[in-house]
């Protein structure tokens, strides 16, 4: 199940790619600001036909369509068709488009089980952890322990205790510096409230 998470000044929303491809009745999906695009995004910095997504041998690939402002994937200019992987982030105009694919074998955010039950304290920590992802800032990153502690008026040890429990509940594994990022991605992918 592959989908896009679109982040722009209008907010954020998800687009199921296979479903949209079926509705379009074509082999490709065009993203752009024009109403005739398969996926229309309200962004004046985006070209009318900005970016094409194509399903190639079971994998989604992106290609810039000669747009005025270009397209970036994970900060690198998209110069030719490129296969997308779970977690890739595209920038088209002033819009961020995150690619998510639960079938990606290397996915650290794959949906393995229902959303685990969390306490009110853990929920509060998760909201602070993910707050930056829903801001209008261009750079998206999870909050640090110090930032969360300051926002919640608690010590960093309390935040770390909740994070430790959340890593276990959401089955997060990885290097110490990557766990907050992995947790934030998984929580947003699962739609935890």
PDB file of C-alpha atoms in Angstrom:
ATOM      1  CA  UNK A   1       0.000   0.000   0.000  1.00  0.00           C
ATOM      2  CA  UNK A   2       1.800   3.107  -1.219  1.00  0.00           C
ATOM      3  CA  UNK A   3       0.616   6.606  -0.499  1.00  0.00           C
ATOM      4  CA  UNK A   4       1.748  10.212  -0.448  1.00  0.00           C
ATOM      5  CA  UNK A   5       1.561  12.549   2.515  1.00  0.00           C
ATOM      6  CA  UNK A   6       1.267  16.094   1.194  1.00  0.00           C
ATOM      7  CA  UNK A   7       2.373  18.974   3.453  1.00  0.00           C
ATOM      8  CA  UNK A   8       1.762  22.560   2.385  1.00  0.00           C
ATOM      9  CA  UNK A   9       0.268  25.786   3.717  1.00  0.00           C
ATOM     10  CA  UNK A  10      -3.228  24.286   3.392  1.00  0.00           C
ATOM     11  CA  UNK A  11      -2.294  21.537   5.885  1.00  0.00           C
ATOM     12  CA  UNK A  12      -1.506  17.870   5.364  1.00  0.00           C
ATOM     13  CA  UNK A  13      -3.409  15.034   3.744  1.00  0.00           C
ATOM     14  CA  UNK A  14      -2.828  11.557   2.316  1.00  0.00           C
ATOM     15  CA  UNK A  15      -3.291  10.251  -1.231  1.00  0.00           C
ATOM     16  CA  UNK A  16      -3.512   6.504  -1.909  1.00  0.00           C
ATOM     17  CA  UNK A  17      -1.495   5.968  -5.094  1.00  0.00           C
ATOM     18  CA  UNK A  18      -2.938   2.695  -6.429  1.00  0.00           C
ATOM     19  CA  UNK A  19      -6.510   3.914  -5.854  1.00  0.00           C
ATOM     20  CA  UNK A  20      -5.768   7.237  -7.581  1.00  0.00           C
ATOM     21  CA  UNK A  21      -4.091   5.430 -10.510  1.00  0.00           C
ATOM     22  CA  UNK A  22      -7.174   3.229 -10.947  1.00  0.00           C
ATOM     23  CA  UNK A  23      -9.459   6.285 -10.877  1.00  0.00           C
ATOM     24  CA  UNK A  24      -7.275   8.109 -13.412  1.00  0.00           C
ATOM     25  CA  UNK A  25      -7.347   5.123 -15.786  1.00  0.00           C
ATOM     26  CA  UNK A  26      -3.798   5.847 -16.990  1.00  0.00           C
ATOM     27  CA  UNK A  27      -0.335   4.375 -16.490  1.00  0.00           C
ATOM     28  CA  UNK A  28       1.015   7.498 -14.769  1.00  0.00           C
ATOM     29  CA  UNK A  29      -0.077  10.110 -12.254  1.00  0.00           C
ATOM     30  CA  UNK A  30       0.752  13.768 -12.853  1.00  0.00           C
ATOM     31  CA  UNK A  31       1.078  16.140  -9.901  1.00  0.00           C
ATOM     32  CA  UNK A  32       0.654  19.819 -10.552  1.00  0.00           C
ATOM     33  CA  UNK A  33      -1.322  22.931  -9.790  1.00  0.00           C
ATOM     34  CA  UNK A  34      -3.588  22.664 -12.879  1.00  0.00           C
ATOM     35  CA  UNK A  35      -7.070  21.190 -12.435  1.00  0.00           C
ATOM     36  CA  UNK A  36      -6.341  18.650 -15.212  1.00  0.00           C
ATOM     37  CA  UNK A  37      -3.501  17.077 -13.211  1.00  0.00           C
ATOM     38  CA  UNK A  38      -4.301  13.662 -11.712  1.00  0.00           C
ATOM     39  CA  UNK A  39      -3.241  15.031  -8.322  1.00  0.00           C
ATOM     40  CA  UNK A  40      -3.929  18.758  -8.073  1.00  0.00           C
ATOM     41  CA  UNK A  41      -1.984  20.655  -5.431  1.00  0.00           C
ATOM     42  CA  UNK A  42      -2.740  24.284  -4.623  1.00  0.00           C
ATOM     43  CA  UNK A  43       0.768  25.769  -4.752  1.00  0.00           C
ATOM     44  CA  UNK A  44       1.631  28.806  -6.905  1.00  0.00           C
ATOM     45  CA  UNK A  45       5.308  27.752  -6.959  1.00  0.00           C
ATOM     46  CA  UNK A  46       4.413  24.416  -8.561  1.00  0.00           C
ATOM     47  CA  UNK A  47       4.162  24.056 -12.338  1.00  0.00           C
ATOM     48  CA  UNK A  48       0.841  23.144 -13.945  1.00  0.00           C
ATOM     49  CA  UNK A  49       2.266  19.681 -14.756  1.00  0.00           C
ATOM     50  CA  UNK A  50       5.150  19.460 -12.323  1.00  0.00           C
ATOM     51  CA  UNK A  51       5.938  15.838 -11.543  1.00  0.00           C
ATOM     52  CA  UNK A  52       5.034  12.403 -12.854  1.00  0.00           C
ATOM     53  CA  UNK A  53       4.677   9.233 -10.797  1.00  0.00           C
ATOM     54  CA  UNK A  54       4.802   5.903 -12.617  1.00  0.00           C
ATOM     55  CA  UNK A  55       4.446   2.335 -11.381  1.00  0.00           C
ATOM     56  CA  UNK A  56       7.442   0.432 -12.807  1.00  0.00           C
ATOM     57  CA  UNK A  57       7.702  -3.299 -12.044  1.00  0.00           C
ATOM     58  CA  UNK A  58       5.797  -2.863  -8.802  1.00  0.00           C
ATOM     59  CA  UNK A  59       7.787   0.183  -7.647  1.00  0.00           C
ATOM     60  CA  UNK A  60       6.789   3.835  -7.840  1.00  0.00           C
ATOM     61  CA  UNK A  61       9.184   6.137  -9.663  1.00  0.00           C
ATOM     62  CA  UNK A  62       9.170   9.943  -9.856  1.00  0.00           C
ATOM     63  CA  UNK A  63      10.231  12.154 -12.750  1.00  0.00           C
ATOM     64  CA  UNK A  64      10.234  15.928 -13.037  1.00  0.00           C
ATOM     65  CA  UNK A  65       8.311  17.137 -16.104  1.00  0.00           C
ATOM     66  CA  UNK A  66      10.559  20.115 -16.865  1.00  0.00           C
ATOM     67  CA  UNK A  67       9.025  22.206 -14.111  1.00  0.00           C
ATOM     68  CA  UNK A  68      10.121  25.798 -13.592  1.00  0.00           C
ATOM     69  CA  UNK A  69      11.303  25.341  -9.996  1.00  0.00           C
ATOM     70  CA  UNK A  70      12.432  21.730 -10.290  1.00  0.00           C
ATOM     71  CA  UNK A  71      11.854  18.833  -7.915  1.00  0.00           C
ATOM     72  CA  UNK A  72      14.069  17.576  -5.107  1.00  0.00           C
ATOM     73  CA  UNK A  73      14.155  14.121  -3.556  1.00  0.00           C
ATOM     74  CA  UNK A  74      15.686  14.060  -0.075  1.00  0.00           C
ATOM     75  CA  UNK A  75      17.367  17.392  -0.830  1.00  0.00           C
ATOM     76  CA  UNK A  76      18.909  16.281  -4.153  1.00  0.00           C
ATOM     77  CA  UNK A  77      17.740  17.674  -7.497  1.00  0.00           C
ATOM     78  CA  UNK A  78      15.649  15.141  -9.427  1.00  0.00           C
ATOM     79  CA  UNK A  79      17.377  15.025 -12.828  1.00  0.00           C
ATOM     80  CA  UNK A  80      15.919  11.789 -14.224  1.00  0.00           C
ATOM     81  CA  UNK A  81      13.359   9.160 -13.282  1.00  0.00           C
ATOM     82  CA  UNK A  82      14.075   7.803  -9.821  1.00  0.00           C
ATOM     83  CA  UNK A  83      12.563   4.862  -7.926  1.00  0.00           C
ATOM     84  CA  UNK A  84      11.041   5.954  -4.628  1.00  0.00           C
ATOM     85  CA  UNK A  85      11.588   4.195  -1.315  1.00  0.00           C
ATOM     86  CA  UNK A  86       9.616   4.368   1.892  1.00  0.00           C
ATOM     87  CA  UNK A  87      10.407   7.625   3.669  1.00  0.00           C
ATOM     88  CA  UNK A  88      11.620   9.556   0.597  1.00  0.00           C
ATOM     89  CA  UNK A  89      10.691  13.224   0.735  1.00  0.00           C
ATOM     90  CA  UNK A  90       9.979  15.184  -2.440  1.00  0.00           C
ATOM     91  CA  UNK A  91       9.869  18.988  -2.665  1.00  0.00           C
ATOM     92  CA  UNK A  92       7.842  20.436  -5.509  1.00  0.00           C
ATOM     93  CA  UNK A  93       7.392  24.200  -5.337  1.00  0.00           C
ATOM     94  CA  UNK A  94       6.787  25.007  -1.680  1.00  0.00           C
ATOM     95  CA  UNK A  95       5.063  21.658  -1.069  1.00  0.00           C
ATOM     96  CA  UNK A  96       6.634  18.677   0.685  1.00  0.00           C
ATOM     97  CA  UNK A  97       5.417  15.259  -0.457  1.00  0.00           C
ATOM     98  CA  UNK A  98       6.459  12.265   1.665  1.00  0.00           C
ATOM     99  CA  UNK A  99       6.332   8.837   0.012  1.00  0.00           C
ATOM    100  CA  UNK A 100       5.212   5.944   2.204  1.00  0.00           C
ATOM    101  CA  UNK A 101       5.107   2.292   1.180  1.00  0.00           C
ATOM    102  CA  UNK A 102       4.267  -0.420   3.701  1.00  0.00           C
ATOM    103  CA  UNK A 103       5.256  -3.132   1.230  1.00  0.00           C
ATOM    104  CA  UNK A 104       8.834  -1.767   1.039  1.00  0.00           C
ATOM    105  CA  UNK A 105      10.931  -4.634   2.406  1.00  0.00           C
ATOM    106  CA  UNK A 106      13.330  -2.199   4.068  1.00  0.00           C
ATOM    107  CA  UNK A 107      10.563  -0.184   5.696  1.00  0.00           C
ATOM    108  CA  UNK A 108      11.127   0.656   9.317  1.00  0.00           C
ATOM    109  CA  UNK A 109       7.586   1.932   9.544  1.00  0.00           C
ATOM    110  CA  UNK A 110       5.730  -1.059   8.191  1.00  0.00           C
ATOM    111  CA  UNK A 111       2.320  -1.723   9.687  1.00  0.00           C
ATOM    112  CA  UNK A 112       2.701  -4.928  11.672  1.00  0.00           C
ATOM    113  CA  UNK A 113      -0.040  -4.668  14.255  1.00  0.00           C
ATOM    114  CA  UNK A 114      -2.858  -2.448  15.429  1.00  0.00           C
ATOM    115  CA  UNK A 115      -1.904   0.799  17.129  1.00  0.00           C
ATOM    116  CA  UNK A 116      -0.828   0.024  20.695  1.00  0.00           C
ATOM    117  CA  UNK A 117      -2.610   1.553  23.673  1.00  0.00           C
ATOM    118  CA  UNK A 118      -0.754   4.562  25.073  1.00  0.00           C
ATOM    119  CA  UNK A 119      -1.098   6.604  28.252  1.00  0.00           C
ATOM    120  CA  UNK A 120      -2.051  10.288  28.337  1.00  0.00           C
ATOM    121  CA  UNK A 121       1.563  11.176  29.219  1.00  0.00           C
ATOM    122  CA  UNK A 122       2.882   9.183  26.252  1.00  0.00           C
ATOM    123  CA  UNK A 123       0.297  10.821  23.967  1.00  0.00           C
ATOM    124  CA  UNK A 124       1.451  14.277  25.117  1.00  0.00           C
ATOM    125  CA  UNK A 125       5.086  13.369  24.397  1.00  0.00           C
ATOM    126  CA  UNK A 126       4.113  12.051  20.932  1.00  0.00           C
ATOM    127  CA  UNK A 127       2.307  15.302  20.099  1.00  0.00           C
ATOM    128  CA  UNK A 128       5.409  17.319  20.976  1.00  0.00           C
ATOM    129  CA  UNK A 129       7.665  14.855  19.145  1.00  0.00           C
ATOM    130  CA  UNK A 130       5.663  15.307  15.914  1.00  0.00           C
ATOM    131  CA  UNK A 131       4.680  18.994  16.237  1.00  0.00           C
ATOM    132  CA  UNK A 132       7.301  20.218  13.711  1.00  0.00           C
ATOM    133  CA  UNK A 133       5.885  17.943  10.995  1.00  0.00           C
ATOM    134  CA  UNK A 134       2.628  19.916  11.036  1.00  0.00           C
ATOM    135  CA  UNK A 135       4.155  23.392  11.061  1.00  0.00           C
ATOM    136  CA  UNK A 136       4.604  25.625   8.037  1.00  0.00           C
ATOM    137  CA  UNK A 137       8.397  25.375   8.308  1.00  0.00           C
ATOM    138  CA  UNK A 138      10.132  23.759   5.337  1.00  0.00           C
ATOM    139  CA  UNK A 139      12.412  21.536   7.398  1.00  0.00           C
ATOM    140  CA  UNK A 140      10.634  18.705   9.210  1.00  0.00           C
ATOM    141  CA  UNK A 141      12.265  16.892  12.100  1.00  0.00           C
ATOM    142  CA  UNK A 142      11.226  15.301  15.398  1.00  0.00           C
ATOM    143  CA  UNK A 143      11.606  17.407  18.542  1.00  0.00           C
ATOM    144  CA  UNK A 144      14.620  16.736  20.751  1.00  0.00           C
ATOM    145  CA  UNK A 145      14.236  15.528  24.344  1.00  0.00           C
ATOM    146  CA  UNK A 146      15.235  19.010  25.547  1.00  0.00           C
ATOM    147  CA  UNK A 147      12.640  20.705  23.295  1.00  0.00           C
ATOM    148  CA  UNK A 148       9.901  18.340  24.475  1.00  0.00           C
ATOM    149  CA  UNK A 149      10.868  18.779  28.132  1.00  0.00           C
ATOM    150  CA  UNK A 150      10.793  22.571  27.821  1.00  0.00           C
ATOM    151  CA  UNK A 151       7.411  22.568  26.052  1.00  0.00           C
ATOM    152  CA  UNK A 152       5.880  20.183  28.604  1.00  0.00           C
ATOM    153  CA  UNK A 153       7.525  21.768  31.674  1.00  0.00           C
ATOM    154  CA  UNK A 154       9.051  18.466  32.795  1.00  0.00           C
ATOM    155  CA  UNK A 155      12.574  17.098  33.031  1.00  0.00           C
ATOM    156  CA  UNK A 156      14.347  15.344  30.191  1.00  0.00           C
ATOM    157  CA  UNK A 157      14.400  12.136  32.268  1.00  0.00           C
ATOM    158  CA  UNK A 158      10.572  12.079  32.287  1.00  0.00           C
ATOM    159  CA  UNK A 159      10.466  12.566  28.528  1.00  0.00           C
ATOM    160  CA  UNK A 160      13.068   9.812  28.041  1.00  0.00           C
ATOM    161  CA  UNK A 161      11.046   7.431  30.233  1.00  0.00           C
ATOM    162  CA  UNK A 162       7.974   7.967  28.045  1.00  0.00           C
ATOM    163  CA  UNK A 163      10.050   7.636  24.868  1.00  0.00           C
ATOM    164  CA  UNK A 164      11.530   4.365  26.156  1.00  0.00           C
ATOM    165  CA  UNK A 165       8.031   2.966  26.706  1.00  0.00           C
ATOM    166  CA  UNK A 166       6.911   4.194  23.276  1.00  0.00           C
ATOM    167  CA  UNK A 167       9.909   2.565  21.548  1.00  0.00           C
ATOM    168  CA  UNK A 168       8.845  -0.754  23.072  1.00  0.00           C
ATOM    169  CA  UNK A 169       5.123  -0.331  22.313  1.00  0.00           C
ATOM    170  CA  UNK A 170       5.721   0.697  18.695  1.00  0.00           C
ATOM    171  CA  UNK A 171       8.539  -1.848  18.174  1.00  0.00           C
ATOM    172  CA  UNK A 172      11.170   0.775  17.310  1.00  0.00           C
ATOM    173  CA  UNK A 173      14.728  -0.471  16.834  1.00  0.00           C
ATOM    174  CA  UNK A 174      17.753   1.289  15.467  1.00  0.00           C
ATOM    175  CA  UNK A 175      20.685   3.507  16.362  1.00  0.00           C
ATOM    176  CA  UNK A 176      20.121   5.792  19.307  1.00  0.00           C
ATOM    177  CA  UNK A 177      20.031   8.989  17.242  1.00  0.00           C
ATOM    178  CA  UNK A 178      17.476   7.580  14.769  1.00  0.00           C
ATOM    179  CA  UNK A 179      14.829   6.244  17.158  1.00  0.00           C
ATOM    180  CA  UNK A 180      12.901   9.514  17.590  1.00  0.00           C
ATOM    181  CA  UNK A 181      12.712   9.912  13.798  1.00  0.00           C
ATOM    182  CA  UNK A 182      11.551   6.308  13.348  1.00  0.00           C
ATOM    183  CA  UNK A 183       8.958   6.687  16.123  1.00  0.00           C
ATOM    184  CA  UNK A 184       7.589   9.939  14.666  1.00  0.00           C
ATOM    185  CA  UNK A 185       7.276   8.386  11.190  1.00  0.00           C
ATOM    186  CA  UNK A 186       5.569   5.260  12.480  1.00  0.00           C
ATOM    187  CA  UNK A 187       3.143   7.190  14.664  1.00  0.00           C
ATOM    188  CA  UNK A 188       2.146   9.454  11.752  1.00  0.00           C
ATOM    189  CA  UNK A 189       1.861   6.499   9.368  1.00  0.00           C
ATOM    190  CA  UNK A 190      -0.432   4.659  11.783  1.00  0.00           C
ATOM    191  CA  UNK A 191      -2.483   7.793  12.461  1.00  0.00           C
ATOM    192  CA  UNK A 192      -2.117   7.430  16.218  1.00  0.00           C
ATOM    193  CA  UNK A 193      -4.272   9.874  18.158  1.00  0.00           C
TER     194      UNK A 193
END
